[in-house]
Short mmCIF file of C-alpha atoms in Angstrom, two decimals:
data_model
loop_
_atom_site.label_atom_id
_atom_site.label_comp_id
_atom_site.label_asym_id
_atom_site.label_seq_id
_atom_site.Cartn_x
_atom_site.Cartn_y
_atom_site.Cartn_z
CA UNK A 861 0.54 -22.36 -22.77
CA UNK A 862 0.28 -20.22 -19.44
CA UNK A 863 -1.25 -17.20 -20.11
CA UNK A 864 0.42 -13.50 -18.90
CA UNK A 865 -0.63 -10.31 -16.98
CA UNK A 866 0.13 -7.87 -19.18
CA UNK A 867 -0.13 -5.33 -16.36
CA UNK A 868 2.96 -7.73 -14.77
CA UNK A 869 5.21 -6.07 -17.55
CA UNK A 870 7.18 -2.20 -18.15
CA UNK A 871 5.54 -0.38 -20.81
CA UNK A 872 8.57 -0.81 -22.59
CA UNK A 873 8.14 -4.43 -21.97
CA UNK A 874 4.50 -4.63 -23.70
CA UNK A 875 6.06 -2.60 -26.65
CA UNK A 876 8.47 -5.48 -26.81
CA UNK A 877 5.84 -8.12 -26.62
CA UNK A 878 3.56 -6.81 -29.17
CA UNK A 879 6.68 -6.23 -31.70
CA UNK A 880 7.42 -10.15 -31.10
CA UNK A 881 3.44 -10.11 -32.98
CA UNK A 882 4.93 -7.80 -35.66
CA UNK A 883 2.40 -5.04 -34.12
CA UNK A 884 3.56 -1.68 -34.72
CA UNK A 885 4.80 0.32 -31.41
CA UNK A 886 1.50 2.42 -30.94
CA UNK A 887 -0.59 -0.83 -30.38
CA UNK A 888 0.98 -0.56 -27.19
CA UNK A 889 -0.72 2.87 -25.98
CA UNK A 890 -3.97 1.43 -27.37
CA UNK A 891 -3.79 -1.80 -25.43
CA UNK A 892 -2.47 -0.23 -22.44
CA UNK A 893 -5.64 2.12 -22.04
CA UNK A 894 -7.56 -0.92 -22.52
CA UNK A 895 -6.19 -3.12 -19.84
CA UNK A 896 -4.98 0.12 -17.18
CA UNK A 897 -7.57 2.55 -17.30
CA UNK A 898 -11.09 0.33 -18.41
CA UNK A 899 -10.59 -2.73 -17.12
CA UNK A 900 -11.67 -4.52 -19.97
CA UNK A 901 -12.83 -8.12 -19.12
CA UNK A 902 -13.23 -8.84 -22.53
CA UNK A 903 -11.60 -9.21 -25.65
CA UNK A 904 -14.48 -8.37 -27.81
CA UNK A 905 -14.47 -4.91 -26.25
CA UNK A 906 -11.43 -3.79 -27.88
CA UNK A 907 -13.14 -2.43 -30.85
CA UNK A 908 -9.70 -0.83 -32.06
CA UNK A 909 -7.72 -3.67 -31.77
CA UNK A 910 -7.52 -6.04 -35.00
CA UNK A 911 -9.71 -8.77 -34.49
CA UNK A 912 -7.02 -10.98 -35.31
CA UNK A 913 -4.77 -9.61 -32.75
CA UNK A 914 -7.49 -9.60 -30.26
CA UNK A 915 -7.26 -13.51 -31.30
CA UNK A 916 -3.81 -14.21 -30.69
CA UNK A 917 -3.88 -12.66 -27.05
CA UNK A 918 -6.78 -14.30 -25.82
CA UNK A 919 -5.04 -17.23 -25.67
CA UNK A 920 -1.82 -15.43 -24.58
CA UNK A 921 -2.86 -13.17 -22.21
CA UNK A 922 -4.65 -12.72 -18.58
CA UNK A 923 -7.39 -10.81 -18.19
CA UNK A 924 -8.04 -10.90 -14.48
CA UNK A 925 -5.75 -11.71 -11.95
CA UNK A 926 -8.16 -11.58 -8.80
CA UNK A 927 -11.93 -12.88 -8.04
CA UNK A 928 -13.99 -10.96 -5.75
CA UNK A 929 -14.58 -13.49 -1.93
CA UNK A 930 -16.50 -11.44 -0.06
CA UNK A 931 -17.04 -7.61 0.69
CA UNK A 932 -18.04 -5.55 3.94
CA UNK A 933 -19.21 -2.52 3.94
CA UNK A 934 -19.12 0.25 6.96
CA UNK A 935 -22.12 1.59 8.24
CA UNK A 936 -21.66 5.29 7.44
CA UNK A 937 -20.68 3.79 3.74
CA UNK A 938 -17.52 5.65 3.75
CA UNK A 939 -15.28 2.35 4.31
CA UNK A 940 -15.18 -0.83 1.96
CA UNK A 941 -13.32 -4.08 2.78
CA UNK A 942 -12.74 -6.19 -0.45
CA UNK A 943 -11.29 -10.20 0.19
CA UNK A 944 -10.07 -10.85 -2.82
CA UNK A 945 -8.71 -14.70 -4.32
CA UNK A 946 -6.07 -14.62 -6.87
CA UNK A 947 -4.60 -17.26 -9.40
CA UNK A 948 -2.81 -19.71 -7.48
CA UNK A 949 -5.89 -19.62 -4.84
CA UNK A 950 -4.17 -17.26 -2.35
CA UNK A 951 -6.35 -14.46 -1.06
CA UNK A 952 -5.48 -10.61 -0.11
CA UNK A 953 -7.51 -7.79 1.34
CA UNK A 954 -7.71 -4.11 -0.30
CA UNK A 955 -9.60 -1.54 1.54
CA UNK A 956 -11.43 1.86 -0.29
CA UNK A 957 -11.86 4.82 2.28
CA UNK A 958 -13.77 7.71 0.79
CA UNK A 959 -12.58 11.31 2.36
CA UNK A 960 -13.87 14.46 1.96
CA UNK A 961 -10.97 15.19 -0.79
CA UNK A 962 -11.98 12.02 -2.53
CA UNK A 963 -11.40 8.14 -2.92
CA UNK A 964 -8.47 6.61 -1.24
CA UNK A 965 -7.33 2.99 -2.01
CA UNK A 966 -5.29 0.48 0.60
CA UNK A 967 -3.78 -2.09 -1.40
CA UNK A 968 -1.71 -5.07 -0.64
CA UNK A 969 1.74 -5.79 -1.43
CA UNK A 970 2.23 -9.33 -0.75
CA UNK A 971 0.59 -12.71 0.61
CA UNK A 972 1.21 -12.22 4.17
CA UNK A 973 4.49 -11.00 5.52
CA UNK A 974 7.77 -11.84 6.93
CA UNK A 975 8.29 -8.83 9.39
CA UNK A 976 6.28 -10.22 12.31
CA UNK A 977 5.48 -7.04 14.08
CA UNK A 978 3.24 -8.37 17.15
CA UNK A 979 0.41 -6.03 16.90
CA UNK A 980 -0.50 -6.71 13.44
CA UNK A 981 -2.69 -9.51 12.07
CA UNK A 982 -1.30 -9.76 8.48
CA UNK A 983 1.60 -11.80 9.99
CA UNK A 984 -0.58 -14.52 10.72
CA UNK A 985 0.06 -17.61 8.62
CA UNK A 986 3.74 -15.54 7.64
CA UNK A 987 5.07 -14.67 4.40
CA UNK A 988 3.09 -16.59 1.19
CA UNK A 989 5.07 -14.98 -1.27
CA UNK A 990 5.09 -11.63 -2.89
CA UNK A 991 2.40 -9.92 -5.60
CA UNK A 992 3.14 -9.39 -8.78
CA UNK A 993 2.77 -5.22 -10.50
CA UNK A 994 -0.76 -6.52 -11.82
CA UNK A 995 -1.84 -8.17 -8.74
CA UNK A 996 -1.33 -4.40 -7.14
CA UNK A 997 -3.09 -2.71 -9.66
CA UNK A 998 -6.09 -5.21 -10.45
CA UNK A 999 -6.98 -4.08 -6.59
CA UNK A 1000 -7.44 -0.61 -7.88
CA UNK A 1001 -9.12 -1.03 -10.88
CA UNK A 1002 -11.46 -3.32 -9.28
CA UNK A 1003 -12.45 -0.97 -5.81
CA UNK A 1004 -13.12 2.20 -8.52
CA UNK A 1005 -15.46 -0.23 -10.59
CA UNK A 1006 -17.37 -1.87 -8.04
CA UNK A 1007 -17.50 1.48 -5.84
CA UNK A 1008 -18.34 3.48 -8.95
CA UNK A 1009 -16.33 6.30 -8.15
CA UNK A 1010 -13.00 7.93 -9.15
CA UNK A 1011 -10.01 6.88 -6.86
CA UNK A 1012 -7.25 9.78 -6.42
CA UNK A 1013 -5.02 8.68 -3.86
CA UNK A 1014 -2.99 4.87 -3.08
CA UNK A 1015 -1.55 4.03 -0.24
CA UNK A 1016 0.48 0.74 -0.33
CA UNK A 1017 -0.57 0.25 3.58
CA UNK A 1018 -2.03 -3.24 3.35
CA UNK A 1019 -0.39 -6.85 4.10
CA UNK A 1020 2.97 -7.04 3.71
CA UNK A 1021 6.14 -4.90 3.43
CA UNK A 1022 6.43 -2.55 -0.16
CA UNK A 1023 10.03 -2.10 0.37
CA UNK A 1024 10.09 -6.10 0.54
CA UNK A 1025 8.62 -6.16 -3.03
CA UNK A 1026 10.72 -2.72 -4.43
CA UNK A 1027 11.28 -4.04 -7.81
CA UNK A 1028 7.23 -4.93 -8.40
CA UNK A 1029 6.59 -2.01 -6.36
CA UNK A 1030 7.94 0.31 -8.97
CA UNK A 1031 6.18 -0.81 -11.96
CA UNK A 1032 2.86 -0.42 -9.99
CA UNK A 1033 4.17 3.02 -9.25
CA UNK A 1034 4.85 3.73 -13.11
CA UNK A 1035 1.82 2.16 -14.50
CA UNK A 1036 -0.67 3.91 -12.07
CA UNK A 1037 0.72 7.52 -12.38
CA UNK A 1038 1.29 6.89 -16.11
CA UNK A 1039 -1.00 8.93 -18.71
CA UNK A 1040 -2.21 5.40 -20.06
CA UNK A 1041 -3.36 4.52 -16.68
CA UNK A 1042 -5.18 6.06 -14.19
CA UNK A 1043 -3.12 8.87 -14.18
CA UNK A 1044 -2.42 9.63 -10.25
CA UNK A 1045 0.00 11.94 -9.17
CA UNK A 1046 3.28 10.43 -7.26
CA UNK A 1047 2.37 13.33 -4.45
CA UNK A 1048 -0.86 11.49 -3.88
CA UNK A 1049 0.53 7.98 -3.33
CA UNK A 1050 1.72 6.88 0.32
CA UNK A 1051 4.03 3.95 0.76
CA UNK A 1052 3.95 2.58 4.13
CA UNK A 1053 7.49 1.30 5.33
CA UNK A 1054 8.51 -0.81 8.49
CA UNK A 1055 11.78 0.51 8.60
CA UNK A 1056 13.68 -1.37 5.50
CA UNK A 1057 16.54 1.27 4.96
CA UNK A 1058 18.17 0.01 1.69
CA UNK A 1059 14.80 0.26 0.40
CA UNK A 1060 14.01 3.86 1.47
CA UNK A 1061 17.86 4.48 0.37
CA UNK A 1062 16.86 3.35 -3.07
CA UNK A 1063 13.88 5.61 -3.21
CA UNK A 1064 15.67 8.57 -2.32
CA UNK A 1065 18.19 7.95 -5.14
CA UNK A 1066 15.11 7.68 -7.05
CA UNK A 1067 13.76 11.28 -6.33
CA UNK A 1068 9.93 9.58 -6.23
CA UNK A 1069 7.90 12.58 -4.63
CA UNK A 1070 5.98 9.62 -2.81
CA UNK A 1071 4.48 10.60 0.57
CA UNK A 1072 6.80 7.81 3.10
CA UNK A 1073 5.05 6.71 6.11
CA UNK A 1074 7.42 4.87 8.36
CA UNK A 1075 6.24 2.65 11.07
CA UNK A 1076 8.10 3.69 14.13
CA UNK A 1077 5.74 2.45 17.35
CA UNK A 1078 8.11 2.97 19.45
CA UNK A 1079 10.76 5.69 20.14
CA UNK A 1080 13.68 3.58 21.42
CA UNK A 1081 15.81 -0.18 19.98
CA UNK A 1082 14.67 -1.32 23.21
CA UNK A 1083 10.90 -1.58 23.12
CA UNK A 1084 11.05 -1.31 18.97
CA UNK A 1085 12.76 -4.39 18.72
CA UNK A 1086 10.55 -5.85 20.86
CA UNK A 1087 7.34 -4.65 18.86
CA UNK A 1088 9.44 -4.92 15.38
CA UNK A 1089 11.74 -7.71 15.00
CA UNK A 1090 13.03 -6.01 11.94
CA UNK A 1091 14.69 -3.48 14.13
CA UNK A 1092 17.03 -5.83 14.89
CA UNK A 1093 18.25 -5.54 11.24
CA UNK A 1094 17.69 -1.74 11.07
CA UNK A 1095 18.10 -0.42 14.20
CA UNK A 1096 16.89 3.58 14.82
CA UNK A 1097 20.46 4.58 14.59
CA UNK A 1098 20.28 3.50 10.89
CA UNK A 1099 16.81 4.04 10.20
CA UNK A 1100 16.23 7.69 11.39
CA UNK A 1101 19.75 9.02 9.07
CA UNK A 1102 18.13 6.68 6.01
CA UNK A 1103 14.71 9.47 6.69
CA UNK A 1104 16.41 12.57 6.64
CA UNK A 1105 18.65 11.35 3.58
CA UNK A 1106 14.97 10.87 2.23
CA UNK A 1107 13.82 14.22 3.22
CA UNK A 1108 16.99 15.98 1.67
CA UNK A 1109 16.61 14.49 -1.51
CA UNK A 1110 12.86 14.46 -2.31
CA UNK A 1111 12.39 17.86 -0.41
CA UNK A 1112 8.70 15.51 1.05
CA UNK A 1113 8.00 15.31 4.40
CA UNK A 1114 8.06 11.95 6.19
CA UNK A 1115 5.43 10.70 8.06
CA UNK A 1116 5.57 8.32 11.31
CA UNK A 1117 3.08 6.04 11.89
CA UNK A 1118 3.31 5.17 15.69
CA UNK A 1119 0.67 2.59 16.63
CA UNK A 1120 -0.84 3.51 20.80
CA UNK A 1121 -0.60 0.52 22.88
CA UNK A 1122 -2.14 0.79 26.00
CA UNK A 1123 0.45 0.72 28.61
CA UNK A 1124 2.97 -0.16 26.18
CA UNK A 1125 4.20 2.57 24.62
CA UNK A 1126 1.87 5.41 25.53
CA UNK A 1127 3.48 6.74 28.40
CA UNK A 1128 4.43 10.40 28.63
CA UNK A 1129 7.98 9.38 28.56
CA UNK A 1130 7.65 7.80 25.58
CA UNK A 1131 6.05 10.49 24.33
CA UNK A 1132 8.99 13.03 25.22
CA UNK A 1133 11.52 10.20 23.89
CA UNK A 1134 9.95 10.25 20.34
CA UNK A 1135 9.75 14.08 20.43
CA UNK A 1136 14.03 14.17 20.77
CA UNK A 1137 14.30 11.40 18.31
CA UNK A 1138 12.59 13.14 15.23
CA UNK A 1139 13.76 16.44 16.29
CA UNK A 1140 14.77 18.72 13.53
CA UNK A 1141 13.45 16.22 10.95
CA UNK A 1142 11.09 17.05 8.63
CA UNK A 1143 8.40 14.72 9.30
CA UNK A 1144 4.38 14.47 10.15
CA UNK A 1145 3.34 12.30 13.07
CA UNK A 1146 0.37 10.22 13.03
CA UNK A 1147 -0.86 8.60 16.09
CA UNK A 1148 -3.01 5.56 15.81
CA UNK A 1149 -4.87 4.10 18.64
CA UNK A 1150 -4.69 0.16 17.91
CA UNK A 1151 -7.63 -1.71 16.56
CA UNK A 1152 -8.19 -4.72 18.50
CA UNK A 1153 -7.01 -7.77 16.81
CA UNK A 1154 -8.00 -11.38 17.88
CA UNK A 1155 -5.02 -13.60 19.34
CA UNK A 1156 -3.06 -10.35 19.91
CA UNK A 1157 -3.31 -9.24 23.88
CA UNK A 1158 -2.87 -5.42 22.84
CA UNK A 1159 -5.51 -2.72 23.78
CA UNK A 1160 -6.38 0.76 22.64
CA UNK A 1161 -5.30 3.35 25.27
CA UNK A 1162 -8.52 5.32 26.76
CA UNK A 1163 -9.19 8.88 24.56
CA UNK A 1164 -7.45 11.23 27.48
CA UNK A 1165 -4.25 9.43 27.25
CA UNK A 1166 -4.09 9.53 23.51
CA UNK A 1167 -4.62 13.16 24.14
CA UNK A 1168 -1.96 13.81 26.80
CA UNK A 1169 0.32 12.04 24.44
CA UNK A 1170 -0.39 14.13 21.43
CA UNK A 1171 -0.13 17.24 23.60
CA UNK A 1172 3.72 16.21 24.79
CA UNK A 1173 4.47 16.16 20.73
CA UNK A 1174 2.73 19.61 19.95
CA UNK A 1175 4.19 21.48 22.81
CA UNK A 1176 7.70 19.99 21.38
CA UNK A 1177 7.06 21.79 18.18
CA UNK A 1178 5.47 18.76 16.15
CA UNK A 1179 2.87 18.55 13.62
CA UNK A 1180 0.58 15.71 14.92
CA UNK A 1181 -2.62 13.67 13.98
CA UNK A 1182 -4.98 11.31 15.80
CA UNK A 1183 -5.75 9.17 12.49
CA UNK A 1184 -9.67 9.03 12.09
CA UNK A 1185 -11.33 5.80 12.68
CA UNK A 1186 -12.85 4.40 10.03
CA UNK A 1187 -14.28 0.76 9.06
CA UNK A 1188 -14.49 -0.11 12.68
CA UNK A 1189 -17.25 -2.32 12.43
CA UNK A 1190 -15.89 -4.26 9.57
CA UNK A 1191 -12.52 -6.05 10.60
CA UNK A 1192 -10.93 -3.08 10.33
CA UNK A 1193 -6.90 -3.79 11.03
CA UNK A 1194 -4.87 -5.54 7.88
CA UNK A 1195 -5.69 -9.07 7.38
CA UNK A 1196 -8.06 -9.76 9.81
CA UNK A 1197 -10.78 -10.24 7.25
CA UNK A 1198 -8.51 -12.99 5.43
CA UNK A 1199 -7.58 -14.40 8.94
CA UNK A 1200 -11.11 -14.77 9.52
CA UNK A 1201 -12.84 -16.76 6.18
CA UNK A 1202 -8.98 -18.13 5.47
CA UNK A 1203 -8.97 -19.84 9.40
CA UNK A 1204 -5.97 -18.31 10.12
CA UNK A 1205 -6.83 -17.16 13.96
#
């Protein structure tokens, strides 16, 4: 019999599971704290459990979805970059960032990705398939017990698309803010969007108090569809009224992620473009100078320009960012460290 991830289910669902056992419906908050908040690798550990249920689920249910491939670790120490190989043999990357406000953790979303944006390496190979709720949150638990320290904030900013993965999306999102697990505030998660509409439509309808980062990279359909093929689907002209219905909503501020490629889209003029597009909106812009990534023929622009352009937004009336660099030394942009040992260059 194929065993289950637990952490793949609602809590509702493990209530519903355990009752099948004839296990009365608090089992399920004992269990939960077991599997979402210790990370119990073994059944022997769960010293409240009845040793004869703890006997029926070894048998019936997964432990560990993921196996540790390789690890690199920054030189200032403030950057991790985990490889990790699941189940079926497929590997993902997760990334822990430590800030002066605390632990941050980049997870993945799914095994590669369909989008095919041109400056990013996590398209390489395409779309594997997506990751299950407890793929998503076995990356957590395992950065905050191998970096033995408290993580406070997610961002779902690895490989692949979140809003291409909604439905296992939001039982990560339930689990991981839930009292049973490790308890983190909806303010202090970040889901990182290429522009999928419905799905920022369905969170707004939701009323999640997530931080959305949308990646823009460009200010016009011209050059965005160019950079983004999935502009071609979701043009700005849909995209930037699906933001403010998100703004209106959730009463959060968006942020843009715009990606500086030299000579690309890092001219002044671009610069003045994006400032008329966002106008008005209530939103956070967050440059980011591209990290090199083999097989890709983009380049960083040189400090001054990234300056000139970040003046252009602030004289507009826009809050702005130059995002820090971190993990620069250890294959710092999405899925390059799974291109790398996976052969995927």
């Amino acid at each position: 019999m194929m065993s289950i991830n637990l952490k793949d289910l609602t809590f509702d669902q493990i209530k519903e599971f355990l009752s099948a056992l004839d296990e009365p419906p608090y089992r399920a908050s004992q269990l939960a704290r077991w599997l979402f908040q210790r990370r119990c690798q073994s059944w022997e550990e769960m010293t409240d459990l009845p040793r004869d249920l703890r006997v029926k689920l070894q048998d019936m249910v997964q432990l560990k979805s993921l196996t540790l491939m390789q690890k690199q670790v920054s030189l200032r120490g403030d950057t991790v970059k985990y490889l990790y190989r699941l189940v079926d043999g497929q590997a993902i990357e997760s990334v822990l960032m430590r800030y002066h406000y605390g632990c941050t953790a980049c997870i993945s979303t799914q095994v590669g990705c369909r989008m095919g944006c041109r400056f990013c390496a996590s398209t390489a190979g395409g779309f594997i398939r997506n990751l299950s709720p407890g793929e998503m949150y076995d990356q957590v638990l395992a950065m905050q017990f191998d970096f033995g320290e408290k993580i406070n904030h997610v961002v779902l900013m690895g490989s692949g698309e979140p809003l291409d993965n909604l439905g296992n999306v939001l039982i990560f999102l339930d689990h991981i803010h839930a009292p049973y697990g490790l308890h983190i505030g909806y303010r202090h998660i970040t889901i990182s969007t290429c522009g999928i509409v419905p799905g920022i439509l369905e969170l707004s309808r939701r009323r999640l108090p997530v931080t959305l980062a949308v990646s823009l990279h460009a200010p016009n359909d011209k050059l965005r569809s160019r950079l983004m093929p999935v502009n071609r689907c979701y043009p700005l002209g849909e995209l930037i009224p699906a933001c403010r219905e998100y703004v209106k909503r959730t009463g959060r501020r968006i942020t843009f992620e715009y990606a500086l490629l030299s000579g690309v889209n890092d001219s002044p003029r671009f610069a003045e473009e994006l400032a008329r597009l966002v106008k008005d909106l209530l939103c956070h812009i967050n440059l980011i100078p591209v990290n090199p990534v083999s097989g890709k023929k983009f380049s960083r622009p040189p400090a001054t320009r990234v300056k000139y352009f970040k003046n252009i937004l602030e004289r507009a009336g826009l809050a702005v960012t130059v995002r820090r660099e971190l993990g620069s030394d250890i294959d710092a942009a999405c899925g390059q460290l799974r291109r790398r040992v996976l052969g995927l260059l």
